[in-house]
Tab-separated table of C-alpha atoms in Angstrom:
chain	number	residue	atom	x	y	z
A	173	GLU	CA	0.000	0.000	0.000
A	174	ILE	CA	1.288	3.456	-0.903
A	175	VAL	CA	1.537	5.762	2.102
A	176	LEU	CA	1.077	9.487	1.620
A	177	THR	CA	2.619	11.755	4.238
A	178	GLN	CA	1.469	15.359	4.384
A	179	SER	CA	3.332	18.202	6.022
A	180	PRO	CA	2.938	20.225	8.028
A	181	ALA	CA	0.049	18.826	10.035
A	182	THR	CA	-1.102	22.376	10.787
A	183	LEU	CA	-0.192	25.577	8.973
A	184	SER	CA	-1.015	28.958	10.526
A	185	LEU	CA	-1.114	31.878	8.106
A	186	SER	CA	-2.919	35.159	7.550
A	187	PRO	CA	-5.233	36.136	4.690
A	188	GLY	CA	-3.207	37.383	1.735
A	189	GLU	CA	-0.211	35.182	2.527
A	190	ARG	CA	1.085	32.349	0.363
A	191	ALA	CA	0.490	28.750	1.503
A	192	THR	CA	2.671	25.809	0.538
A	193	LEU	CA	1.488	22.319	1.460
A	194	SER	CA	3.477	19.145	0.893
A	195	CYS	CA	2.540	15.542	0.130
A	196	ARG	CA	5.173	12.805	-0.082
A	197	ALA	CA	4.501	9.297	-1.410
A	198	SER	CA	6.245	6.166	-0.132
A	199	GLN	CA	7.006	5.157	-3.746
A	200	SER	CA	6.727	6.776	-7.138
A	201	ILE	CA	3.203	7.587	-8.252
A	202	THR	CA	4.282	9.529	-11.391
A	203	THR	CA	1.683	12.326	-11.497
A	204	TYR	CA	-1.322	10.362	-10.248
A	205	LEU	CA	-2.051	12.691	-7.349
A	206	ALA	CA	-5.119	14.733	-6.464
A	207	TRP	CA	-5.755	17.392	-3.839
A	208	TYR	CA	-9.007	18.001	-1.976
A	209	GLN	CA	-10.286	20.783	0.262
A	210	GLN	CA	-12.649	20.031	3.141
A	211	ARG	CA	-14.307	22.810	5.082
A	212	PRO	CA	-15.844	22.021	8.494
A	213	GLY	CA	-19.099	20.114	8.162
A	214	GLN	CA	-18.765	19.777	4.397
A	215	ALA	CA	-17.816	17.068	1.963
A	216	PRO	CA	-14.379	17.188	0.324
A	217	ARG	CA	-14.050	19.131	-2.913
A	218	LEU	CA	-11.657	18.238	-5.714
A	219	LEU	CA	-9.116	21.008	-6.317
A	220	ILE	CA	-6.306	19.484	-8.392
A	221	TYR	CA	-6.022	16.230	-10.333
A	222	ASP	CA	-3.042	14.525	-11.950
A	223	ALA	CA	-0.715	16.689	-9.871
A	224	SER	CA	-1.202	19.993	-11.664
A	225	ASN	CA	-4.607	20.221	-13.342
A	226	ARG	CA	-7.186	22.481	-11.704
A	227	ALA	CA	-10.657	20.989	-11.432
A	228	ALA	CA	-13.689	22.811	-12.792
A	229	ASP	CA	-14.515	26.130	-11.098
A	230	ILE	CA	-11.380	26.133	-8.938
A	231	PRO	CA	-9.803	29.589	-8.664
A	232	ALA	CA	-6.436	30.228	-10.289
A	233	ARG	CA	-4.812	30.966	-6.919
A	234	PHE	CA	-4.711	27.180	-6.379
A	235	SER	CA	-1.891	25.345	-8.154
A	236	GLY	CA	-0.288	21.941	-7.899
A	237	SER	CA	3.134	20.675	-8.847
A	238	GLY	CA	5.403	17.663	-8.501
A	239	SER	CA	5.982	14.183	-9.800
A	240	GLY	CA	7.367	10.906	-8.573
A	241	THR	CA	7.203	11.077	-4.791
A	242	ASP	CA	7.101	14.796	-3.929
A	243	PHE	CA	4.127	17.064	-4.529
A	244	THR	CA	3.103	20.570	-3.555
A	245	LEU	CA	-0.177	22.443	-3.357
A	246	THR	CA	0.263	26.207	-3.443
A	247	ILE	CA	-2.343	28.837	-2.650
A	248	SER	CA	-0.887	32.090	-3.918
A	249	SER	CA	-2.845	34.555	-1.772
A	250	LEU	CA	-5.114	33.199	0.945
A	251	GLU	CA	-8.762	34.168	1.024
A	252	PRO	CA	-10.846	33.738	4.211
A	253	GLU	CA	-12.707	30.771	2.674
A	254	ASP	CA	-9.452	28.897	2.049
A	255	PHE	CA	-8.931	28.032	5.709
A	256	ALA	CA	-9.803	24.344	5.745
A	257	VAL	CA	-8.267	20.865	5.732
A	258	TYR	CA	-6.400	19.768	2.604
A	259	SER	CA	-5.838	16.127	1.702
A	260	CYS	CA	-3.890	14.462	-1.068
A	261	GLN	CA	-4.872	11.156	-2.739
A	262	GLN	CA	-3.039	8.790	-5.074
A	263	ARG	CA	-4.577	6.759	-7.877
A	264	SER	CA	-1.382	5.032	-8.997
A	265	SER	CA	-2.152	1.672	-7.425
A	266	TRP	CA	-4.709	-0.164	-5.320
A	267	PRO	CA	-5.819	0.582	-2.749
A	268	TYR	CA	-6.261	4.263	-3.444
A	269	THR	CA	-4.961	6.072	-0.390
A	270	PHE	CA	-5.210	9.519	1.152
A	271	GLY	CA	-2.796	11.533	3.194
A	272	GLN	CA	-3.723	12.370	6.780
A	273	GLY	CA	-4.459	15.996	5.921
A	274	THR	CA	-3.022	19.453	6.572
A	275	LYS	CA	-5.139	21.875	8.542
A	276	LEU	CA	-4.738	25.428	7.272
A	277	GLU	CA	-5.763	27.777	10.057
A	278	ILE	CA	-5.966	31.521	10.472
A	279	LYS	CA	-3.018	33.013	12.340
B	113	GLN	CA	-25.900	19.747	-11.712
B	114	VAL	CA	-24.485	16.557	-10.260
B	115	GLN	CA	-26.220	15.448	-7.066
B	116	LEU	CA	-25.380	12.491	-4.852
B	117	VAL	CA	-27.678	11.949	-1.878
B	118	GLU	CA	-26.872	9.250	0.644
B	119	SER	CA	-29.344	7.618	3.021
B	120	GLY	CA	-29.633	4.614	5.315
B	121	GLY	CA	-27.117	5.482	8.003
B	122	GLY	CA	-27.814	5.182	11.704
B	123	VAL	CA	-26.829	3.561	14.982
B	124	VAL	CA	-26.338	-0.214	14.945
B	125	GLN	CA	-24.959	-2.786	17.355
B	126	PRO	CA	-21.691	-4.591	16.639
B	127	GLY	CA	-22.206	-7.638	14.444
B	128	ARG	CA	-25.374	-6.294	12.855
B	129	SER	CA	-25.977	-5.096	9.283
B	130	LEU	CA	-26.881	-1.858	7.551
B	131	ARG	CA	-27.427	-0.863	3.919
B	132	LEU	CA	-26.543	2.544	2.580
B	133	SER	CA	-28.070	3.974	-0.586
B	134	CYS	CA	-26.970	6.830	-2.809
B	135	ALA	CA	-29.381	8.446	-5.262
B	136	ALA	CA	-27.588	10.020	-8.210
B	137	SER	CA	-28.881	12.698	-10.559
B	138	GLY	CA	-27.651	15.316	-12.984
B	139	PHE	CA	-25.428	12.987	-15.016
B	140	THR	CA	-25.552	9.684	-16.908
B	141	PHE	CA	-25.052	7.371	-13.937
B	142	SER	CA	-24.320	4.286	-16.044
B	143	ASP	CA	-21.254	5.974	-17.580
B	144	TYR	CA	-19.372	6.415	-14.310
B	145	ALA	CA	-17.501	4.337	-11.797
B	146	MET	CA	-18.704	4.967	-8.249
B	147	HIS	CA	-17.071	4.660	-4.850
B	148	TRP	CA	-17.734	4.720	-1.151
B	149	VAL	CA	-15.237	6.690	0.918
B	150	ARG	CA	-15.487	7.016	4.701
B	151	GLN	CA	-14.199	9.338	7.375
B	152	ALA	CA	-14.049	8.308	11.007
B	153	PRO	CA	-14.687	11.085	13.548
B	154	GLY	CA	-11.745	13.486	13.586
B	155	LYS	CA	-9.775	11.318	11.156
B	156	GLY	CA	-8.710	11.361	7.525
B	157	LEU	CA	-10.411	9.923	4.477
B	158	GLU	CA	-10.397	6.196	3.707
B	159	TRP	CA	-11.405	4.692	0.374
B	160	VAL	CA	-13.780	1.749	0.983
B	161	ALA	CA	-15.044	0.295	-2.288
B	162	LEU	CA	-15.321	0.830	-6.038
B	163	ILE	CA	-17.769	-0.457	-8.611
B	164	LEU	CA	-17.214	0.040	-12.312
B	165	TYR	CA	-19.832	1.571	-14.575
B	166	ASP	CA	-21.554	-1.679	-15.511
B	167	GLY	CA	-21.419	-3.274	-12.076
B	168	ASN	CA	-19.329	-6.203	-13.264
B	169	ASN	CA	-16.129	-5.314	-11.438
B	170	LYS	CA	-15.830	-4.430	-7.777
B	171	PHE	CA	-12.877	-3.657	-5.529
B	172	TYR	CA	-12.620	-3.340	-1.762
B	173	ALA	CA	-10.280	-2.073	0.921
B	174	ASP	CA	-8.746	-4.862	2.988
B	175	SER	CA	-10.493	-3.494	6.077
B	176	VAL	CA	-13.967	-4.282	4.662
B	177	ARG	CA	-13.397	-7.098	2.161
B	178	GLY	CA	-15.679	-10.050	2.926
B	179	ARG	CA	-18.010	-7.934	5.076
B	180	PHE	CA	-19.136	-5.113	2.765
B	181	THR	CA	-20.694	-5.412	-0.711
B	182	ILE	CA	-20.977	-2.574	-3.182
B	183	SER	CA	-23.657	-2.732	-5.875
B	184	ARG	CA	-25.567	-0.488	-8.228
B	185	ASP	CA	-28.869	-0.301	-10.093
B	186	ASN	CA	-28.303	1.690	-13.264
B	187	SER	CA	-32.024	1.647	-14.077
B	188	GLU	CA	-32.676	3.461	-10.783
B	189	ASN	CA	-29.490	5.579	-10.749
B	190	THR	CA	-28.684	4.248	-7.303
B	191	LEU	CA	-25.525	3.019	-5.582
B	192	TYR	CA	-25.586	0.742	-2.556
B	193	LEU	CA	-23.289	-0.425	0.210
B	194	GLN	CA	-24.366	-3.502	2.151
B	195	MET	CA	-22.442	-3.591	5.409
B	196	ASN	CA	-22.460	-6.837	7.409
B	197	SER	CA	-20.691	-7.891	10.630
B	198	LEU	CA	-20.211	-4.269	11.585
B	199	ARG	CA	-17.480	-3.324	14.038
B	200	ALA	CA	-16.864	-0.292	16.206
B	201	GLU	CA	-14.056	0.742	13.851
B	202	ASP	CA	-16.582	1.039	10.998
B	203	THR	CA	-18.063	4.092	12.726
B	204	ALA	CA	-17.703	6.905	10.210
B	205	LEU	CA	-19.361	9.284	7.803
B	206	TYR	CA	-19.803	7.396	4.529
B	207	PHE	CA	-19.560	9.397	1.311
B	208	CYS	CA	-20.891	8.354	-2.074
B	209	VAL	CA	-18.367	9.548	-4.649
B	210	ARG	CA	-18.091	9.674	-8.427
B	211	SER	CA	-14.931	9.360	-10.475
B	212	PRO	CA	-14.475	10.345	-14.126
B	213	PRO	CA	-14.315	7.527	-16.690
B	214	GLY	CA	-10.942	5.795	-16.497
B	215	ARG	CA	-9.550	8.167	-13.898
B	216	TYR	CA	-9.857	7.175	-10.265
B	217	TYR	CA	-9.883	10.468	-8.515
B	218	PHE	CA	-13.060	11.803	-6.946
B	219	ASP	CA	-14.768	14.669	-8.728
B	220	ASN	CA	-18.160	14.765	-7.013
B	221	TRP	CA	-19.117	13.879	-3.442
B	222	GLY	CA	-22.350	13.445	-1.562
B	223	GLN	CA	-22.818	15.027	1.859
B	224	GLY	CA	-22.348	11.706	3.628
B	225	SER	CA	-24.405	9.289	5.711
B	226	PRO	CA	-23.329	8.737	9.335
B	227	VAL	CA	-22.908	5.217	10.660
B	228	THR	CA	-22.315	4.553	14.347
B	229	VAL	CA	-21.551	1.043	15.555
B	230	SER	CA	-22.063	0.832	19.294
B	231	SER	CA	-23.620	-1.443	21.863
């Protein structure tokens, strides 16, 4: 099973700042990585698929990069609604696994 | 727009059974693979099961294989999860999730159906 490790566990930033979230895979997953946002009490929402492709209706301030084992989600300038939990997910091999999540909180 | 509405969750004793349903609308249900993904209280997401578009191929997480059965009725646009021999560790919010054809990431999620296994 591929293990995804996200860091940091919690990230404290202010609106307008840049956020950089990391996801590391235990083996190469090429670019088969997705990112999701989950606000409190809501279902997850797909942000990025295949490492760097924005999903429909996702603002341009969200971007993804990486390949192999190291991936990054960047939010260029934080809006108040961006403070949430972010999870990565791999679809390279069964079973499909998620990272444990990074909580992005207001500083 | 795409809608996925789960139902059937509740409180059940260990060892008992429960069946979740997911009513799909706003897209051609029979064209898409569907999944169940769960989230235990305060924990991360865990993929549970997948069924391909025609219902002929199914895949399960090790933690539920042999106890849970995923199925679908394409004539009724409905996804199911039959959960038998439930354990305390199955307590979670269960999401019905769609993935695009041939690509197993999750592009649309229901709001979830809560399942609590407790004596």
